Amino acid sequence: MLLRRAMIRLGVPLLWRRIAQVQAARLLRFGITEKDSEWQILHALDDVDDPATRARVLQHALEESHHAAEFTRVSLNVAERLPPKPLPPRAPIYETGSGVEGLAGFAAYANVGEVDVFEQFDAYAAGIGPGEARSVFRESKLDELGHVGLTRAILDELVPDKRRADWLVTKVRLRRAWDVWLRFGKTLGEINTTLVLTALYLLAGLLFGWPAWRRLVGEKR
Amino acid sequence: MSDTPVGARPRGASLRAIFASASGVLGALGRNRVGWAAPLVAVLLVVAILVAVLALVPAIAPFVYPLL
Amino acid sequence: MDILGLSSGELGSGASLVRDGALHACAREERFTRQRLDPNPPRFAAEHCLRQAGHPAAGLSGIAVAGDPADRFTRVLTGTLGQGFPLMVPAFVRSMSAWIGHHLWERDSLSRLLDVDPAAIQYRARHRCLSAAAVQGSGVDEAAILVVDTIGEWTTTTIARWKEGGAPEDVERFEYPHSLGLLSAAVAMLLGLRPWEGLAPLWDLAAWGRPTLTSRFRRVLQVHEDGTYQITPGFLRFAELFEPPYGDPWTGAFTDLFGAPRDARRPWPFRAGEAPAVVDTEDQRHADIAASLQVVIEEAMLGLARRAKAKTGAAHLCVAGALAGNASAILRLRREAGFASVHVPADPTGLSAGAALLLAAERGAPLSGRAPQPFGGRAWPAGRDLAAVARMDPMWWQRFRRRGTAPVRDARIEVTPELDDDTLLAQVVADLAAGRIVGWLEGAFESGPGGLAHRVLLADPRDLAVARRLTERVTGAAAFAPTTLLTRPEAVAALVDEPAPTAGWVPLAAHASAAARAAALTAVHADGTLRYLPVDAAVAPRMAALLDRWSASTGAPGLLLADLREAEDPLAASPADALLIFMRTEVDTLVLDQGLVRKELP
């Protein structure tokens, strides 16, 4: 986490303030991440009937929904061209029908996730210059801090044994460490893939560009 | 009207499915009048299979992550 | 005999269940994942269909998937190599990464997803699926079919013929790169819109422009007298649109004709129902581009329809594909193509339904033009959300409201969990007459792309201020887009100046009468057409009853209709989705089945 914070603080002034398209894409990705949080909450809520819990969790979903809308709104205001809008497949943290145990695992995951998001928003709010985006980071980070407390309270209600609840949180932290390794690998993998496929394209284009073009223009209609 | 159930996924289904997909692509080359692309498709399929095998090794898996 | 149909791709993925030849369940993945036009494999939509079937996937009689990946792969390879070498490096890398990693192995991934034998998964060509979907709800037993789309495997446009009982037979196919849908997507991007979501706004924008650039578009899209068409090489590189994030699909020759891409941040000066004030030259030129494209697209579609008539001799026409959503073009076909009727199905891009219907027809369940299932989605109980909202304090909603909406911190929230229809409809009519915006959620959600009667927003069509509030403070839709008038079939004749259909599954267009202009300001588009949707009491009895009461009480011919959704989100699915819209926006009254939630501002 400290490493990521340092990277944000170093990288943001270099890239963020110079390239509007990078800024827009990053903001929209935050919007998409917040939308995923809202979706994860609503997906888990499908298995909750208690009105009081539903009311609390709906309020949480409303806040994530607002963050998503705000990040999306500011992302559309910074660059001339629309930022790319990735639509990753939804991977539910809570699998429908997995009961109290599943909900406890979800609450632990959400708790750790909220801490991470708070740290990231805090680093961005400190690193970027003044403007609409900074306001959104600042406002959102405060809400995320509230969500840390809320998700822990729900976890404690679902798992009264504090040691077990802490263990669930630790398990999530270990899983997220593996996710960081995957992300690191992804970055290197993307570079490898790009290099291999670029070489292949240049070779294949020289050999097959002409027949491919003939195939396309040969279609009179 | 056939009403036979499609049945559950059998063991070893992945290999058969991957083979069926690969041979389907080779068949599609002729059907779509792009037979000239056969060598390129063969290279791409080899790369794809290599990636799939590498992904089975946990230490390497993250590095082929973008393709999975 | 239960057959599951699946589809995925740029126009959104989905799943459908056909039981004994009739559509039993049908849902788009976006409704479950809350990502508009979600292109990923339809996991949740398939789960819904299997829940409706009452058995696991292994008990299905067949699984049909729209779009053969092997054929698509050959097109992607040819498209990226054959257009713009060596500039297409990023497009090739994006496409091949996705194909090597995912798309090529779709049979295996779907088999894992459903836990079925991969050999049981059968692929059907996308346009054959769209042809099968096209006839649903047509009410005829023989028709010509015209599929005008973005891209299938290689096919972009299909003319087919169909007779009740059999599967549609292809008569003629047009292949990539000659695509009217991809051309429209490229122009949408040029005008600062997203390629697929931007198609509908692009066509709405056309009415605000003048067709001053048609001769330039005719250089790009050649429409021949025999009804065929061709995209001229050298202007467009559609392979940039094969895999996101999309690159610019045009060449320098195209921007020489139409100028640089529009700044996406720039607001449009046009507002539905209002004459534009001062319009900047650049805005007008961009609207003119949309208008000019619309003219040539209409010419091409009209040529194709006439060709379909000549080749099939059919009396009726069914249209499907992405361009079937272009209401102005459909109106032109209705007026000029020479068919007795022109039908657009409830879901013109309903690939999953088409795939399942096609496989069922091949296995002996006759394909018919009977009424489709317009509400094939999932239904949720509303009671628990009504109980939850009764415990919430709007003071806590205030910070999380949509920007620019009225404050609610001191609002009173009235929740009535159960009302009989008589009382509920009376309250809704009173609220609408008082200028309130009503959200309406009932039973299962719509199968098609938009809200018809189960997930809708309603307002008084005579009140321009409420229509603006609906657009600006609820849906976030483009201000230039017309709203639709939800009406009863018997009211249609007085609202239009020409023979017009009194039944339909998607919003229809016809030239507005003086009465319509007076009664439904924002549903009358800048081109003088009224956008309307007739509600059949047999299909949506509660909505029909509401409209009857509304007309009897106020004399207005219908209600303004919009999708129950906010901004970039898809149509609401669950009551929780609807409540979030209620909390965030200026929806004043929300109907959740028999329950009612009202916001009373001080």
Short mmCIF file of N, CA and C in Angstrom, two decimals, chain B residues 1-10 13-22 24-25 28-29 31-34 36-37 40-41 44-45 47-49 51 66-68, chain C residues 1-2 20 57-63 68 70-71 73-74 77-78 81 92 96-97 100-102 104-105 107-108 111-112 115-120 154 175 363-365:
data_model
loop_
_atom_site.label_atom_id
_atom_site.label_comp_id
_atom_site.label_asym_id
_atom_site.label_seq_id
_atom_site.Cartn_x
_atom_site.Cartn_y
_atom_site.Cartn_z
N MET B 1 -39.23 -33.98 -33.21
CA MET B 1 -38.72 -33.01 -32.24
C MET B 1 -37.83 -33.73 -31.22
N SER B 2 -36.52 -33.42 -31.22
CA SER B 2 -35.61 -34.10 -30.31
C SER B 2 -35.70 -33.49 -28.92
N ASP B 3 -35.86 -34.37 -27.94
CA ASP B 3 -35.98 -33.87 -26.57
C ASP B 3 -34.89 -34.43 -25.68
N THR B 4 -33.82 -34.98 -26.30
CA THR B 4 -32.73 -35.57 -25.52
C THR B 4 -31.98 -34.47 -24.78
N PRO B 5 -31.77 -34.63 -23.46
CA PRO B 5 -31.05 -33.59 -22.72
C PRO B 5 -29.60 -33.47 -23.20
N VAL B 6 -29.07 -32.26 -23.09
CA VAL B 6 -27.71 -32.02 -23.61
C VAL B 6 -26.65 -32.70 -22.74
N GLY B 7 -26.96 -32.91 -21.46
CA GLY B 7 -26.03 -33.63 -20.59
C GLY B 7 -25.00 -32.74 -19.93
N ALA B 8 -24.46 -33.25 -18.82
CA ALA B 8 -23.49 -32.47 -18.04
C ALA B 8 -22.11 -32.52 -18.69
N ARG B 9 -21.25 -31.64 -18.25
CA ARG B 9 -19.89 -31.55 -18.80
C ARG B 9 -19.08 -32.78 -18.39
N PRO B 10 -18.58 -33.54 -19.35
CA PRO B 10 -17.81 -34.74 -18.99
C PRO B 10 -16.37 -34.39 -18.63
N ALA B 13 -13.35 -32.52 -20.98
CA ALA B 13 -14.12 -31.78 -22.00
C ALA B 13 -13.31 -30.64 -22.60
N SER B 14 -12.43 -30.05 -21.77
CA SER B 14 -11.69 -28.86 -22.25
C SER B 14 -10.85 -29.18 -23.48
N LEU B 15 -10.11 -30.29 -23.41
CA LEU B 15 -9.23 -30.63 -24.53
C LEU B 15 -10.03 -30.82 -25.81
N ARG B 16 -11.17 -31.53 -25.66
CA ARG B 16 -12.00 -31.77 -26.86
C ARG B 16 -12.58 -30.45 -27.39
N ALA B 17 -12.99 -29.58 -26.46
CA ALA B 17 -13.58 -28.30 -26.88
C ALA B 17 -12.54 -27.44 -27.58
N ILE B 18 -11.30 -27.43 -27.03
CA ILE B 18 -10.24 -26.62 -27.64
C ILE B 18 -9.89 -27.16 -29.02
N PHE B 19 -9.83 -28.47 -29.13
CA PHE B 19 -9.54 -29.09 -30.43
C PHE B 19 -10.66 -28.75 -31.43
N ALA B 20 -11.91 -28.85 -30.97
CA ALA B 20 -13.05 -28.54 -31.86
C ALA B 20 -12.98 -27.09 -32.33
N SER B 21 -12.62 -26.17 -31.41
CA SER B 21 -12.55 -24.75 -31.78
C SER B 21 -11.44 -24.52 -32.79
N ALA B 22 -10.26 -25.12 -32.54
CA ALA B 22 -9.12 -24.93 -33.44
C ALA B 22 -9.44 -25.49 -34.83
N GLY B 24 -12.33 -25.86 -36.06
CA GLY B 24 -13.40 -25.01 -36.61
C GLY B 24 -12.82 -23.81 -37.34
N VAL B 25 -11.75 -23.23 -36.76
CA VAL B 25 -11.12 -22.07 -37.39
C VAL B 25 -10.50 -22.46 -38.72
N ALA B 28 -13.11 -22.75 -41.22
CA ALA B 28 -13.70 -21.45 -41.59
C ALA B 28 -12.85 -20.72 -42.63
N LEU B 29 -11.55 -21.06 -42.71
CA LEU B 29 -10.69 -20.37 -43.67
C LEU B 29 -11.18 -20.60 -45.10
N ARG B 31 -14.19 -21.74 -46.02
CA ARG B 31 -15.59 -21.27 -46.15
C ARG B 31 -15.64 -19.77 -46.43
N ASN B 32 -14.69 -19.04 -45.86
CA ASN B 32 -14.72 -17.58 -46.01
C ASN B 32 -13.70 -17.07 -47.02
N ARG B 33 -13.16 -17.96 -47.80
CA ARG B 33 -12.24 -17.61 -48.89
C ARG B 33 -11.02 -16.84 -48.39
N VAL B 34 -10.46 -17.31 -47.28
CA VAL B 34 -9.23 -16.68 -46.76
C VAL B 34 -8.19 -17.76 -46.50
N TRP B 36 -5.42 -18.25 -47.71
CA TRP B 36 -4.05 -17.72 -47.63
C TRP B 36 -3.61 -17.49 -46.18
N ALA B 37 -4.57 -17.35 -45.27
CA ALA B 37 -4.22 -17.03 -43.88
C ALA B 37 -3.85 -18.27 -43.07
N LEU B 40 -0.57 -18.19 -41.00
CA LEU B 40 -0.68 -17.23 -39.90
C LEU B 40 -1.56 -17.79 -38.78
N VAL B 41 -2.68 -18.39 -39.17
CA VAL B 41 -3.59 -18.96 -38.18
C VAL B 41 -2.88 -20.07 -37.41
N LEU B 44 -0.69 -18.47 -34.87
CA LEU B 44 -1.50 -17.91 -33.77
C LEU B 44 -2.03 -19.01 -32.87
N LEU B 45 -2.41 -20.12 -33.45
CA LEU B 45 -2.93 -21.22 -32.64
C LEU B 45 -1.82 -21.81 -31.77
N VAL B 47 0.79 -20.14 -30.65
CA VAL B 47 0.98 -19.14 -29.58
C VAL B 47 -0.10 -19.32 -28.52
N ALA B 48 -1.33 -19.49 -28.99
CA ALA B 48 -2.46 -19.62 -28.06
C ALA B 48 -2.30 -20.85 -27.17
N ILE B 49 -1.87 -21.96 -27.77
CA ILE B 49 -1.72 -23.19 -26.99
C ILE B 49 -0.56 -23.05 -26.00
N VAL B 51 0.46 -20.31 -24.64
CA VAL B 51 -0.04 -19.44 -23.56
C VAL B 51 -0.88 -20.25 -22.59
N PRO B 66 -2.78 -11.16 -19.15
CA PRO B 66 -3.60 -10.35 -20.05
C PRO B 66 -4.37 -11.19 -21.05
N LEU B 67 -3.90 -12.38 -21.29
CA LEU B 67 -4.55 -13.21 -22.31
C LEU B 67 -5.57 -14.16 -21.70
N LEU B 68 -5.76 -14.12 -20.39
CA LEU B 68 -6.65 -15.11 -19.79
C LEU B 68 -7.94 -14.49 -19.29
N MET C 1 -39.87 -29.20 -24.84
CA MET C 1 -38.53 -29.00 -25.39
C MET C 1 -38.02 -27.60 -25.03
N ASP C 2 -36.99 -27.54 -24.18
CA ASP C 2 -36.42 -26.25 -23.76
C ASP C 2 -35.10 -26.01 -24.48
N ASP C 20 -41.02 -25.21 -26.29
CA ASP C 20 -41.95 -25.68 -27.32
C ASP C 20 -42.19 -24.62 -28.40
N ALA C 57 -28.85 -26.62 -16.71
CA ALA C 57 -28.60 -26.56 -18.15
C ALA C 57 -28.48 -27.95 -18.77
N ALA C 58 -27.98 -28.93 -17.99
CA ALA C 58 -27.82 -30.28 -18.54
C ALA C 58 -29.16 -30.88 -18.97
N GLY C 59 -30.26 -30.36 -18.45
CA GLY C 59 -31.58 -30.88 -18.82
C GLY C 59 -32.19 -30.20 -20.04
N LEU C 60 -31.46 -29.23 -20.62
CA LEU C 60 -31.99 -28.55 -21.82
C LEU C 60 -31.99 -29.51 -23.01
N SER C 61 -32.85 -29.20 -23.99
CA SER C 61 -32.84 -30.01 -25.22
C SER C 61 -31.81 -29.50 -26.22
N GLY C 62 -31.39 -28.26 -26.05
CA GLY C 62 -30.40 -27.72 -26.98
C GLY C 62 -29.88 -26.38 -26.49
N ILE C 63 -28.67 -26.03 -26.93
CA ILE C 63 -28.10 -24.72 -26.61
C ILE C 63 -27.61 -24.11 -27.93
N ASP C 68 -20.83 -17.51 -35.04
CA ASP C 68 -19.79 -18.54 -35.06
C ASP C 68 -18.43 -17.88 -34.86
N ALA C 70 -15.44 -18.97 -35.19
CA ALA C 70 -14.43 -19.27 -36.21
C ALA C 70 -14.59 -18.33 -37.41
N ASP C 71 -15.82 -18.12 -37.83
CA ASP C 71 -16.06 -17.21 -38.96
C ASP C 71 -15.70 -15.77 -38.60
N PHE C 73 -13.52 -14.84 -36.45
CA PHE C 73 -12.06 -14.73 -36.35
C PHE C 73 -11.44 -14.47 -37.72
N THR C 74 -11.94 -15.17 -38.74
CA THR C 74 -11.36 -14.96 -40.08
C THR C 74 -11.61 -13.53 -40.56
N LEU C 77 -9.21 -11.15 -38.60
CA LEU C 77 -7.85 -11.28 -39.14
C LEU C 77 -7.73 -10.55 -40.48
N THR C 78 -8.68 -10.78 -41.35
CA THR C 78 -8.64 -10.15 -42.68
C THR C 78 -8.80 -8.64 -42.55
N LEU C 81 -5.59 -6.97 -41.17
CA LEU C 81 -4.44 -7.04 -42.08
C LEU C 81 -4.69 -6.27 -43.38
N PHE C 92 -4.71 -4.66 -34.34
CA PHE C 92 -4.33 -6.08 -34.46
C PHE C 92 -3.96 -6.65 -33.10
N MET C 96 -6.12 -9.57 -31.49
CA MET C 96 -5.53 -10.91 -31.35
C MET C 96 -5.36 -11.29 -29.89
N SER C 97 -5.05 -10.32 -29.00
CA SER C 97 -4.97 -10.63 -27.57
C SER C 97 -6.30 -11.21 -27.11
N ILE C 100 -6.96 -14.75 -28.98
CA ILE C 100 -6.12 -15.86 -28.51
C ILE C 100 -6.51 -16.22 -27.07
N GLY C 101 -6.77 -15.18 -26.27
CA GLY C 101 -7.06 -15.42 -24.87
C GLY C 101 -8.46 -15.90 -24.58
N HIS C 102 -9.47 -15.35 -25.27
CA HIS C 102 -10.86 -15.65 -24.89
C HIS C 102 -11.71 -16.21 -26.02
N LEU C 104 -11.63 -17.31 -29.01
CA LEU C 104 -11.46 -18.57 -29.75
C LEU C 104 -11.94 -19.77 -28.93
N TRP C 105 -11.86 -19.65 -27.62
CA TRP C 105 -12.16 -20.79 -26.75
C TRP C 105 -13.54 -20.66 -26.10
N ARG C 107 -16.37 -21.96 -26.82
CA ARG C 107 -17.12 -23.21 -26.61
C ARG C 107 -16.77 -23.81 -25.23
N ASP C 108 -15.48 -23.78 -24.91
CA ASP C 108 -15.06 -24.35 -23.63
C ASP C 108 -15.56 -23.49 -22.47
N SER C 111 -19.21 -23.95 -21.94
CA SER C 111 -19.45 -25.28 -21.39
C SER C 111 -19.18 -25.29 -19.88
N ARG C 112 -18.12 -24.58 -19.47
CA ARG C 112 -17.83 -24.46 -18.03
C ARG C 112 -18.90 -23.64 -17.32
N ASP C 115 -21.95 -25.78 -17.25
CA ASP C 115 -21.71 -27.16 -16.85
C ASP C 115 -22.44 -28.13 -17.79
N VAL C 116 -22.17 -27.98 -19.07
CA VAL C 116 -22.77 -28.86 -20.08
C VAL C 116 -21.68 -29.40 -21.00
N ASP C 117 -22.03 -30.43 -21.71
CA ASP C 117 -21.12 -31.02 -22.69
C ASP C 117 -20.84 -29.99 -23.79
N PRO C 118 -19.55 -29.66 -24.04
CA PRO C 118 -19.27 -28.66 -25.08
C PRO C 118 -19.80 -29.05 -26.45
N ALA C 119 -19.89 -30.35 -26.70
CA ALA C 119 -20.38 -30.78 -28.02
C ALA C 119 -21.84 -30.40 -28.23
N ALA C 120 -22.56 -30.12 -27.14
CA ALA C 120 -23.98 -29.78 -27.26
C ALA C 120 -24.20 -28.34 -27.69
N TRP C 154 -19.34 -12.29 -41.14
CA TRP C 154 -18.91 -11.45 -42.26
C TRP C 154 -20.10 -10.62 -42.75
N GLU C 175 -21.60 -8.32 -47.44
CA GLU C 175 -20.52 -8.67 -46.51
C GLU C 175 -19.65 -7.49 -46.10
N ARG C 363 -35.64 -28.01 -35.20
CA ARG C 363 -36.00 -29.27 -34.55
C ARG C 363 -37.50 -29.52 -34.58
N GLY C 364 -38.21 -28.74 -35.39
CA GLY C 364 -39.61 -29.06 -35.63
C GLY C 364 -40.62 -28.23 -34.89
N ALA C 365 -40.18 -27.26 -34.07
CA ALA C 365 -41.15 -26.36 -33.42
C ALA C 365 -41.35 -25.16 -34.34
#
